[in-house]
mmCIF file of N, CA and C in Angstrom:
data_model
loop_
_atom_site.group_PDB
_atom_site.id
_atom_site.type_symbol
_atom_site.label_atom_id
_atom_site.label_comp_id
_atom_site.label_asym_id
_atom_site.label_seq_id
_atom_site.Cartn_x
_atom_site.Cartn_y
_atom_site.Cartn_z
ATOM 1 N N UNK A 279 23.931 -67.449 8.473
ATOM 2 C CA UNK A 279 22.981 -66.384 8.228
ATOM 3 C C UNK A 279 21.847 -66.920 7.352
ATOM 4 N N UNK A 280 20.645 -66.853 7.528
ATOM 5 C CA UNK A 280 19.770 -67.215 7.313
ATOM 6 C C UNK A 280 19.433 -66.644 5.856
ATOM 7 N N UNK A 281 18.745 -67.182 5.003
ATOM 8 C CA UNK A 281 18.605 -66.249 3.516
ATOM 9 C C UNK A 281 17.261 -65.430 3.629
ATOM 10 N N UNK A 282 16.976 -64.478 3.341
ATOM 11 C CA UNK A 282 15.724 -64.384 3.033
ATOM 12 C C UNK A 282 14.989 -64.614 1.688
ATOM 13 N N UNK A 283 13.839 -64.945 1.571
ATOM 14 C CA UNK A 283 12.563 -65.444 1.182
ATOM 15 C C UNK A 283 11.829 -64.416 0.106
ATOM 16 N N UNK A 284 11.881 -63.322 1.277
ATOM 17 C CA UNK A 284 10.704 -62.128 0.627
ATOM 18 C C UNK A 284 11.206 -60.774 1.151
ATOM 19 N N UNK A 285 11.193 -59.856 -0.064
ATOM 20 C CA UNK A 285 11.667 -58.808 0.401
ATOM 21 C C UNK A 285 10.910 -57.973 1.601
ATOM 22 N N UNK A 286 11.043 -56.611 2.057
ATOM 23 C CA UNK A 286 10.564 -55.907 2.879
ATOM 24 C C UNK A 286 8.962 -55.309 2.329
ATOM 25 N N UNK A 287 8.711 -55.917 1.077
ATOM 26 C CA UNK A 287 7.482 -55.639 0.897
ATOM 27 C C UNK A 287 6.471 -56.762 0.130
ATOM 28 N N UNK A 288 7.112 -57.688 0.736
ATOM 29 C CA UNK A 288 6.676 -59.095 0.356
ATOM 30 C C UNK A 288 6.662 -60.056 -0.765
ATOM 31 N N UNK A 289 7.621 -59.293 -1.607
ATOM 32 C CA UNK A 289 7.746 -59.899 -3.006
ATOM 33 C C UNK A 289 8.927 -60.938 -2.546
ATOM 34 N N UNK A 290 8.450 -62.257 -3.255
ATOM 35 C CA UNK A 290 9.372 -62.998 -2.991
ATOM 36 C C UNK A 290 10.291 -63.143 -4.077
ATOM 37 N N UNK A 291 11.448 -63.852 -3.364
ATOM 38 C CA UNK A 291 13.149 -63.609 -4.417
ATOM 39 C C UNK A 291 13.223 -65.211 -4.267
ATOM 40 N N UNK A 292 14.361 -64.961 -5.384
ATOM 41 C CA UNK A 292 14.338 -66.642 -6.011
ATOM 42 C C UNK A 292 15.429 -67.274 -5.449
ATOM 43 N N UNK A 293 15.542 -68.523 -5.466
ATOM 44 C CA UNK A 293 17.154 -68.461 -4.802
ATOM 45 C C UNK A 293 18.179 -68.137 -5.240
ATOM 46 N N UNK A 294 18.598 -66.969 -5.501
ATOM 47 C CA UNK A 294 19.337 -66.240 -6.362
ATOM 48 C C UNK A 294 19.513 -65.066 -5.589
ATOM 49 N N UNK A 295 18.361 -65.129 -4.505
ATOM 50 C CA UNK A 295 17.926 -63.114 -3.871
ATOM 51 C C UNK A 295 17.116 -62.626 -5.098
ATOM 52 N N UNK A 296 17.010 -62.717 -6.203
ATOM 53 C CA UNK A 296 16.256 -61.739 -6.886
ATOM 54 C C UNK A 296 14.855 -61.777 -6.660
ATOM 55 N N UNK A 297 14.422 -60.662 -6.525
ATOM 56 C CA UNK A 297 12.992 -60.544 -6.588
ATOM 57 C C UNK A 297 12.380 -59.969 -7.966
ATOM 58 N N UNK A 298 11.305 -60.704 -8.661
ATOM 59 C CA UNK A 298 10.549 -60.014 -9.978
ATOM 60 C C UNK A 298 11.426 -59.220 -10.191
ATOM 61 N N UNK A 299 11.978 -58.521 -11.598
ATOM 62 C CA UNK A 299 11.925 -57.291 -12.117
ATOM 63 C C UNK A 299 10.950 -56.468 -11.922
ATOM 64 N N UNK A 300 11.022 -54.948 -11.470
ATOM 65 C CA UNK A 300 9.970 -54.237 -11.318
ATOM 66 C C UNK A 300 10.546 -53.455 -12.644
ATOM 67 N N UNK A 301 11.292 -53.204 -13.461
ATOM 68 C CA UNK A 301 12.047 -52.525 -14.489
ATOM 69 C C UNK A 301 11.308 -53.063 -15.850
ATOM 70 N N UNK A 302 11.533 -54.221 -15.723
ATOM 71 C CA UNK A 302 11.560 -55.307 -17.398
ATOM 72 C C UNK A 302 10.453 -55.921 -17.234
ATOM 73 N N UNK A 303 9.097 -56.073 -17.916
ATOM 74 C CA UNK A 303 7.855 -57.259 -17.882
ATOM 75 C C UNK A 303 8.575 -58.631 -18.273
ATOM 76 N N UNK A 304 9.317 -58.516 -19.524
ATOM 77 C CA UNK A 304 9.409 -59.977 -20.625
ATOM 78 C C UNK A 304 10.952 -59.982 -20.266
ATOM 79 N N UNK A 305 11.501 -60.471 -18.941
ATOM 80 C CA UNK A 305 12.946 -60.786 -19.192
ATOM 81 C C UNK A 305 13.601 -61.666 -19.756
ATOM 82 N N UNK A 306 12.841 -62.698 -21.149
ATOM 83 C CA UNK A 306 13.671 -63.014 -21.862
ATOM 84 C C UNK A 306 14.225 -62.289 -22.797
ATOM 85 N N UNK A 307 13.832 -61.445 -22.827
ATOM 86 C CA UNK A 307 14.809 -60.550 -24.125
ATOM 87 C C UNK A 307 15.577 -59.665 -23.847
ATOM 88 N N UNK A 308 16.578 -59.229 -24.256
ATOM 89 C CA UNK A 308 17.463 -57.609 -23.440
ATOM 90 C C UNK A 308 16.458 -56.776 -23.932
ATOM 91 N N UNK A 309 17.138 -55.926 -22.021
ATOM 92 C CA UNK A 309 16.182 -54.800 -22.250
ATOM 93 C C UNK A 309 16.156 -53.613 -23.071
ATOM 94 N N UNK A 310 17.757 -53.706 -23.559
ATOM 95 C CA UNK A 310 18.337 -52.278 -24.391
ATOM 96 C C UNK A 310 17.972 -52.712 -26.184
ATOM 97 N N UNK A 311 18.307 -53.883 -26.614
ATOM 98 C CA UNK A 311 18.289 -54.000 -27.707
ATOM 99 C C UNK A 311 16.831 -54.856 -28.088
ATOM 100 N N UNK A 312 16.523 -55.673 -27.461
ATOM 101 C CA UNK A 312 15.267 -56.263 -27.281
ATOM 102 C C UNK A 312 15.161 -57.467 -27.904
ATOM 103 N N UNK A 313 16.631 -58.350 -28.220
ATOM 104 C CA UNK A 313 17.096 -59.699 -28.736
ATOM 105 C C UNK A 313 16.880 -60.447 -27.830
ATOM 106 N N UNK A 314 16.197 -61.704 -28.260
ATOM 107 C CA UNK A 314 15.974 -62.747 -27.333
ATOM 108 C C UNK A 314 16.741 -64.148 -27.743
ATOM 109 N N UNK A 315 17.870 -63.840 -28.652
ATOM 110 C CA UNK A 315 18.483 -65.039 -28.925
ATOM 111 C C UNK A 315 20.205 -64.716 -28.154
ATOM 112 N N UNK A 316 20.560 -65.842 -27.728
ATOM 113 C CA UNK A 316 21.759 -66.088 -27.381
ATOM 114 C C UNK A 316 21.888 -65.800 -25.686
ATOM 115 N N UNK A 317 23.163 -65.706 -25.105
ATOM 116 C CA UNK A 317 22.976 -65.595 -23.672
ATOM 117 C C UNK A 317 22.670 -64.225 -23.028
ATOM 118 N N UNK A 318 21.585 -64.665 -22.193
ATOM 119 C CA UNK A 318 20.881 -63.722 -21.467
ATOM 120 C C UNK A 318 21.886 -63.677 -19.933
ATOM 121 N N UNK A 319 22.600 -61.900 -19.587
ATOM 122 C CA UNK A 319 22.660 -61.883 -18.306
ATOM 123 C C UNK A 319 21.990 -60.983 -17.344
ATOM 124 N N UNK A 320 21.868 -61.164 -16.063
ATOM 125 C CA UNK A 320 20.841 -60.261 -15.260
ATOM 126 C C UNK A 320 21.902 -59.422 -14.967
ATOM 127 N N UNK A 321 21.356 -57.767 -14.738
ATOM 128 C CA UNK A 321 22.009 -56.589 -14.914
ATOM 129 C C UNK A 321 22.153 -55.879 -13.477
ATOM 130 N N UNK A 322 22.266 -55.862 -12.381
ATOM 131 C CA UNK A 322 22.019 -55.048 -11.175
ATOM 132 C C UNK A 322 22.061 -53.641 -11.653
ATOM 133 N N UNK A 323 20.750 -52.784 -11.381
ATOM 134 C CA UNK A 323 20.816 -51.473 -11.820
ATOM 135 C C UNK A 323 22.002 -50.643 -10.570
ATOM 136 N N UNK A 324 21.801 -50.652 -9.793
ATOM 137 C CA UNK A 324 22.806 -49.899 -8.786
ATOM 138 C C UNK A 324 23.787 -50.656 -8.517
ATOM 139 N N UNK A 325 25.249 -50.193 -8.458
ATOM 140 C CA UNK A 325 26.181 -51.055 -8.184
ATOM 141 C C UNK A 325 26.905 -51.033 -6.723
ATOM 142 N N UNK A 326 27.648 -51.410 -6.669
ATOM 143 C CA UNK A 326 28.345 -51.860 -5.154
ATOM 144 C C UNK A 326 27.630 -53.248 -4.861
ATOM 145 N N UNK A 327 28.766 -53.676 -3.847
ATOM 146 C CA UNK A 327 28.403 -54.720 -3.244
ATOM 147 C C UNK A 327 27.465 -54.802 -2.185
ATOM 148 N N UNK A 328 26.683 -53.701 -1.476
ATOM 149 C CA UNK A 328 25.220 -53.369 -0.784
ATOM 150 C C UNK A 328 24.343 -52.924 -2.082
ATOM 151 N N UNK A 329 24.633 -51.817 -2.776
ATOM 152 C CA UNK A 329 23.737 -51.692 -3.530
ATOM 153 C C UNK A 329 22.928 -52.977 -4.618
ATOM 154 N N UNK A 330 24.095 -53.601 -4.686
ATOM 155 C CA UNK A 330 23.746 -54.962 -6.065
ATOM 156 C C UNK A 330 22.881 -55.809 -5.042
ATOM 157 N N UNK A 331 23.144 -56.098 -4.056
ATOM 158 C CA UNK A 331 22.196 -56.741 -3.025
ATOM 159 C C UNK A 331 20.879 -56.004 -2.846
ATOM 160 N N UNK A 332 20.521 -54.939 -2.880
ATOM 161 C CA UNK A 332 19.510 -53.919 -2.591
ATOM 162 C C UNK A 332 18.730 -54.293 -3.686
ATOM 163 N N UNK A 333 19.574 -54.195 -4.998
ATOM 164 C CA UNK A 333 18.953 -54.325 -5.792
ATOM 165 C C UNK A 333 18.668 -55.875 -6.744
ATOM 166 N N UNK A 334 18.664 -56.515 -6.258
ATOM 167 C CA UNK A 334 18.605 -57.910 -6.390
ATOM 168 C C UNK A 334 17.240 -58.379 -5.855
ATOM 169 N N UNK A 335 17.096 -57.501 -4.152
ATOM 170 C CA UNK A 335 15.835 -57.760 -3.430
ATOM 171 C C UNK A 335 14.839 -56.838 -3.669
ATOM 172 N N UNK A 336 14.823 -55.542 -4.216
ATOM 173 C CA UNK A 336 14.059 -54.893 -4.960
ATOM 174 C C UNK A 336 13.634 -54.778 -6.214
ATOM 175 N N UNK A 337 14.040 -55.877 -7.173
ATOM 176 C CA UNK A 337 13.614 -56.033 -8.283
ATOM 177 C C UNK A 337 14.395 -54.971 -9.169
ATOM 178 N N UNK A 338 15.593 -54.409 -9.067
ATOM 179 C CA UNK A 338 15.917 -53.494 -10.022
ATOM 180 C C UNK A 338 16.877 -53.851 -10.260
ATOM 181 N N UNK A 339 16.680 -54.723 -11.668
ATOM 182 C CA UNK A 339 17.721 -55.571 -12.243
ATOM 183 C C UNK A 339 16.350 -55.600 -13.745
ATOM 184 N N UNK A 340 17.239 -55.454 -14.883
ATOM 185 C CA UNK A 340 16.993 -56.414 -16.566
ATOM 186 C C UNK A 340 17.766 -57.282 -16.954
ATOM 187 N N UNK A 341 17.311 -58.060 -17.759
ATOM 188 C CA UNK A 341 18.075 -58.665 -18.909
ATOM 189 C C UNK A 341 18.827 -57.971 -19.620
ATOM 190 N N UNK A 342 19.996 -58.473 -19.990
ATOM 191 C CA UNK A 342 20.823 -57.992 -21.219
ATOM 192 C C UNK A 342 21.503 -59.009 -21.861
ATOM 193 N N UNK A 343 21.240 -58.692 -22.886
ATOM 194 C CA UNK A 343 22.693 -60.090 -23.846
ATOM 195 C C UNK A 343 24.117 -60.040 -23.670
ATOM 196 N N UNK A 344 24.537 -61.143 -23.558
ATOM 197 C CA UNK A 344 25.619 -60.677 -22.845
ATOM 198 C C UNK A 344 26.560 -59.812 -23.660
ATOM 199 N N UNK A 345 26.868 -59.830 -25.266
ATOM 200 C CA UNK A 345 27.343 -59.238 -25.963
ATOM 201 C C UNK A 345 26.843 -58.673 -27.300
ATOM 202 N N UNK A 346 26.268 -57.111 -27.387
ATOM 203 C CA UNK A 346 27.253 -56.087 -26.504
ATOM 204 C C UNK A 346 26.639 -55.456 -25.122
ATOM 205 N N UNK A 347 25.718 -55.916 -25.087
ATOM 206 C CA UNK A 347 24.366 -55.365 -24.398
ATOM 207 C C UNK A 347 25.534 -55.122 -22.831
ATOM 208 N N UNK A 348 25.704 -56.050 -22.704
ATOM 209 C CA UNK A 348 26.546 -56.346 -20.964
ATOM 210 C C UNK A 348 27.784 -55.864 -21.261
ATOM 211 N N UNK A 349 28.789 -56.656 -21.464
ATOM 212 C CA UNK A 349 29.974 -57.057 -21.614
ATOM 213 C C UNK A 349 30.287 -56.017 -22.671
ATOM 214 N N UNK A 350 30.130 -55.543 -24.009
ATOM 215 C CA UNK A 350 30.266 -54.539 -25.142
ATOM 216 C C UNK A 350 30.666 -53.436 -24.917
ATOM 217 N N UNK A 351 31.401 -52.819 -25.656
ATOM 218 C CA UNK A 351 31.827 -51.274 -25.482
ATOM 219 C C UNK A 351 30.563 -50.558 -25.653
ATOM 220 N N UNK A 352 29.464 -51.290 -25.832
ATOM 221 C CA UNK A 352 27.765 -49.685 -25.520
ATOM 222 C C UNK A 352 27.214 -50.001 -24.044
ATOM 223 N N UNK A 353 28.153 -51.570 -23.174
ATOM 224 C CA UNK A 353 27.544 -51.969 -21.846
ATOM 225 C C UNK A 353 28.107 -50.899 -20.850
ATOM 226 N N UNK A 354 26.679 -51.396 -19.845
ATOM 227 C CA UNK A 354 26.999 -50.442 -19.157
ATOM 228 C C UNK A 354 28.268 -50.500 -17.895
ATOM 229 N N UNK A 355 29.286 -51.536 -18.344
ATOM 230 C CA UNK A 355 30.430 -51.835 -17.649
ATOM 231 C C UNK A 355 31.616 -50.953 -18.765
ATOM 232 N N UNK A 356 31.141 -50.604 -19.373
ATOM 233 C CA UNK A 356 32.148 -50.310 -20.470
ATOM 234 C C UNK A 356 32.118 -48.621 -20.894
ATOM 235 N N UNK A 357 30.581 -48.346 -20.299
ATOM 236 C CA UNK A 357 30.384 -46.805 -21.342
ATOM 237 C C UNK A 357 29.399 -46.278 -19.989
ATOM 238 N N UNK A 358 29.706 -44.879 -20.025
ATOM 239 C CA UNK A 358 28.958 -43.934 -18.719
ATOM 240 C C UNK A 358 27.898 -43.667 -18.936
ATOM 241 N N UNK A 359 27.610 -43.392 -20.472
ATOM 242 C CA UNK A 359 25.949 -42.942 -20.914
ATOM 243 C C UNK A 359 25.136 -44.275 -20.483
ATOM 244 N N UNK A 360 25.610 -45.375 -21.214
ATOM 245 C CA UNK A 360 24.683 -46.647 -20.573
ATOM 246 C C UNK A 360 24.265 -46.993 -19.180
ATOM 247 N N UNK A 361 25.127 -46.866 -18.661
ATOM 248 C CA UNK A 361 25.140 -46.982 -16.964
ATOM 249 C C UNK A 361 24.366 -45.972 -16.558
ATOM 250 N N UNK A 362 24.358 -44.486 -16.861
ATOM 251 C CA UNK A 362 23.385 -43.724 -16.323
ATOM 252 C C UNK A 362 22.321 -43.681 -16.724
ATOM 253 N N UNK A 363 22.116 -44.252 -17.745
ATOM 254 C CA UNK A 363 20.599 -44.385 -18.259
ATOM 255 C C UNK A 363 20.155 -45.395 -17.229
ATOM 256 N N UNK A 364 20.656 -46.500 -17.134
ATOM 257 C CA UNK A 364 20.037 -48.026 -16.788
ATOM 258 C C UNK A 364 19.804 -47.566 -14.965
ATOM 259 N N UNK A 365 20.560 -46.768 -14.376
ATOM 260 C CA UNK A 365 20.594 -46.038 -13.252
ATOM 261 C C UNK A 365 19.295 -44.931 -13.409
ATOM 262 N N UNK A 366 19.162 -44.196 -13.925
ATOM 263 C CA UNK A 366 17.779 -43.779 -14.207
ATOM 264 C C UNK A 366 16.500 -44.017 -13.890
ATOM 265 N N UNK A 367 16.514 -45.203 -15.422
ATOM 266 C CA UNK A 367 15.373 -45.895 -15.424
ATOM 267 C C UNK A 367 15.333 -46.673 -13.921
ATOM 268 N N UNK A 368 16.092 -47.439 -13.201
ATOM 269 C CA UNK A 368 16.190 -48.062 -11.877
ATOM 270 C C UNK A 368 15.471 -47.043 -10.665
ATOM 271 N N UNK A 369 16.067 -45.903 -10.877
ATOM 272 C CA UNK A 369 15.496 -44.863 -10.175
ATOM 273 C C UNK A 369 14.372 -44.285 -9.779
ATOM 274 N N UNK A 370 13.623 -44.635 -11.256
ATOM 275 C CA UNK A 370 12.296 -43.915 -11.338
ATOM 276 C C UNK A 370 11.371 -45.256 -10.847
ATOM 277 N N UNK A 371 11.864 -46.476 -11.375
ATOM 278 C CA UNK A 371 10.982 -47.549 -11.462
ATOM 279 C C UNK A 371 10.994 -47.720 -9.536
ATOM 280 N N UNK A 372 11.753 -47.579 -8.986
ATOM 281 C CA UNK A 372 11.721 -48.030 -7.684
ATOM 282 C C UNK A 372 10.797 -46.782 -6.914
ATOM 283 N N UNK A 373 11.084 -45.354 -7.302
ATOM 284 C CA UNK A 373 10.132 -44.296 -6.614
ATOM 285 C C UNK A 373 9.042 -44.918 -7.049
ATOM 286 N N UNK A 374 8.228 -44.956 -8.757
ATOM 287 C CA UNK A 374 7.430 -45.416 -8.724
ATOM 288 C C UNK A 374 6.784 -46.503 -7.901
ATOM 289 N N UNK A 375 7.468 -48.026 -7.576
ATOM 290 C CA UNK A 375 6.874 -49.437 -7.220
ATOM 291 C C UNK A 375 7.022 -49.355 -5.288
ATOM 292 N N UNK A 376 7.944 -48.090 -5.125
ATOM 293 C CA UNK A 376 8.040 -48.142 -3.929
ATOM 294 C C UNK A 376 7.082 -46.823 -2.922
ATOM 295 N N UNK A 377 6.500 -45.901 -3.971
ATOM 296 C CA UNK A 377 6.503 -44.651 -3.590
ATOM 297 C C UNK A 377 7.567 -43.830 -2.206
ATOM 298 N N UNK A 378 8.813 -44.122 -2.961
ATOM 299 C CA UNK A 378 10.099 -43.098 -2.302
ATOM 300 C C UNK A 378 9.863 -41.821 -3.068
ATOM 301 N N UNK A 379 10.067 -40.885 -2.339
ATOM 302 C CA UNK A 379 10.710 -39.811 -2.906
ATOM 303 C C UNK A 379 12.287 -39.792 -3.659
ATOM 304 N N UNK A 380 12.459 -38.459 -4.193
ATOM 305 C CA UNK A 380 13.942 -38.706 -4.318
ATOM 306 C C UNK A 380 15.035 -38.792 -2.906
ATOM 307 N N UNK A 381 14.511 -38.273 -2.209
ATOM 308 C CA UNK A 381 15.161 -37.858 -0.994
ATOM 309 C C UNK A 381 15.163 -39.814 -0.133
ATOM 310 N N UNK A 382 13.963 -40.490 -0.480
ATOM 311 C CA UNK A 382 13.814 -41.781 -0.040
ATOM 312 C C UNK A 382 14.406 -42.548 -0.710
ATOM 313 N N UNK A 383 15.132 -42.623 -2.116
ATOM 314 C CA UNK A 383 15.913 -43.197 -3.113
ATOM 315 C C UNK A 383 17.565 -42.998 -2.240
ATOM 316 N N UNK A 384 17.438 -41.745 -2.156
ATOM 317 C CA UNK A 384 18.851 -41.759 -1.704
ATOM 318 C C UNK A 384 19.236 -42.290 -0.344
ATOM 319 N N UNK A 385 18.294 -41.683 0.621
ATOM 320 C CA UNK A 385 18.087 -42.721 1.806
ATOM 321 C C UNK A 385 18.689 -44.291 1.231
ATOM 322 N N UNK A 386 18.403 -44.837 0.749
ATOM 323 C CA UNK A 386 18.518 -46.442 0.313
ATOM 324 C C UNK A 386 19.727 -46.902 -0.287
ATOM 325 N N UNK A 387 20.174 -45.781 -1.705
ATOM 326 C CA UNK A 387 21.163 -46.036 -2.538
ATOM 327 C C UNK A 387 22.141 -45.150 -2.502
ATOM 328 N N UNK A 388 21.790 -44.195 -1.701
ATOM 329 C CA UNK A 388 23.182 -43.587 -1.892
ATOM 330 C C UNK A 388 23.131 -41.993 -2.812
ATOM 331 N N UNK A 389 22.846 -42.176 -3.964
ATOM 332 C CA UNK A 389 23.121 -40.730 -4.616
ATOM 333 C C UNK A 389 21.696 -40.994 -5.748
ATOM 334 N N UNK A 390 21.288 -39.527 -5.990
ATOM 335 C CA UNK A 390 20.607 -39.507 -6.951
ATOM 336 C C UNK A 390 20.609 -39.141 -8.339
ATOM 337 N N UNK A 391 20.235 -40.172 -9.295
ATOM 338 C CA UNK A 391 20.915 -40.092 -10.498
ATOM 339 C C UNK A 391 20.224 -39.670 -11.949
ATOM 340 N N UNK A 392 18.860 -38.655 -10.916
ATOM 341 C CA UNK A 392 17.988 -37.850 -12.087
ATOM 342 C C UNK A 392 17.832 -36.582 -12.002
#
């Protein structure tokens, strides 16, 4: 299977699949706490194994440190308020960069989480 290059709206992804953050300008720093020292991991705002792909090629992914930011009992693997925030913000940033509606968000991901 062939990789792709560039998403469906021409932003190109790295070899990684990611395309730009459309979420985060400065992804060296986390996006929640805004520390730029120690290890940085990339965050998939929507989860599943289609969605994390979706969102890999749509740019809706931040930085986070890995601890506690990621990994931490305030990450959003760990705590529901975090996750729905970071789901949120993912939400709005993609209607915005994509002009979807909500109804076109869900089309894509599944459920809507504002």
């Amino acid at each position: 299977m062939k990789r792709l290059t560039v998403n469906e709206f021409g932003e190109r992804l790295d070899s990684n699949g990611y395309a730009k953050s459309i979420v985060q300008s400065d992804t060296s720093m986390c996006f929640l706490c805004k520390r730029a020292t120690g290890k940085l991991d990339r965050h998939e705002l929507m989860g599943g194994v289609a969605n994390r792909q979706k969102s890999k090629a749509y740019g809706l992914w931040v930085s986070l440190c890995h601890y506690p930011c990621h990994e931490g009992p305030t990450g959003p693997h760990m705590n529901a308020k975090t996750a729905l925030y970071l789901h949120q913000v993912g939400q709005k940033a993609a209607m915005e960069a994509y002009g979807w509606t909500t109804e076109g968000f869900i089309k894509q991901f599944g459920k809507n989480y504002l």
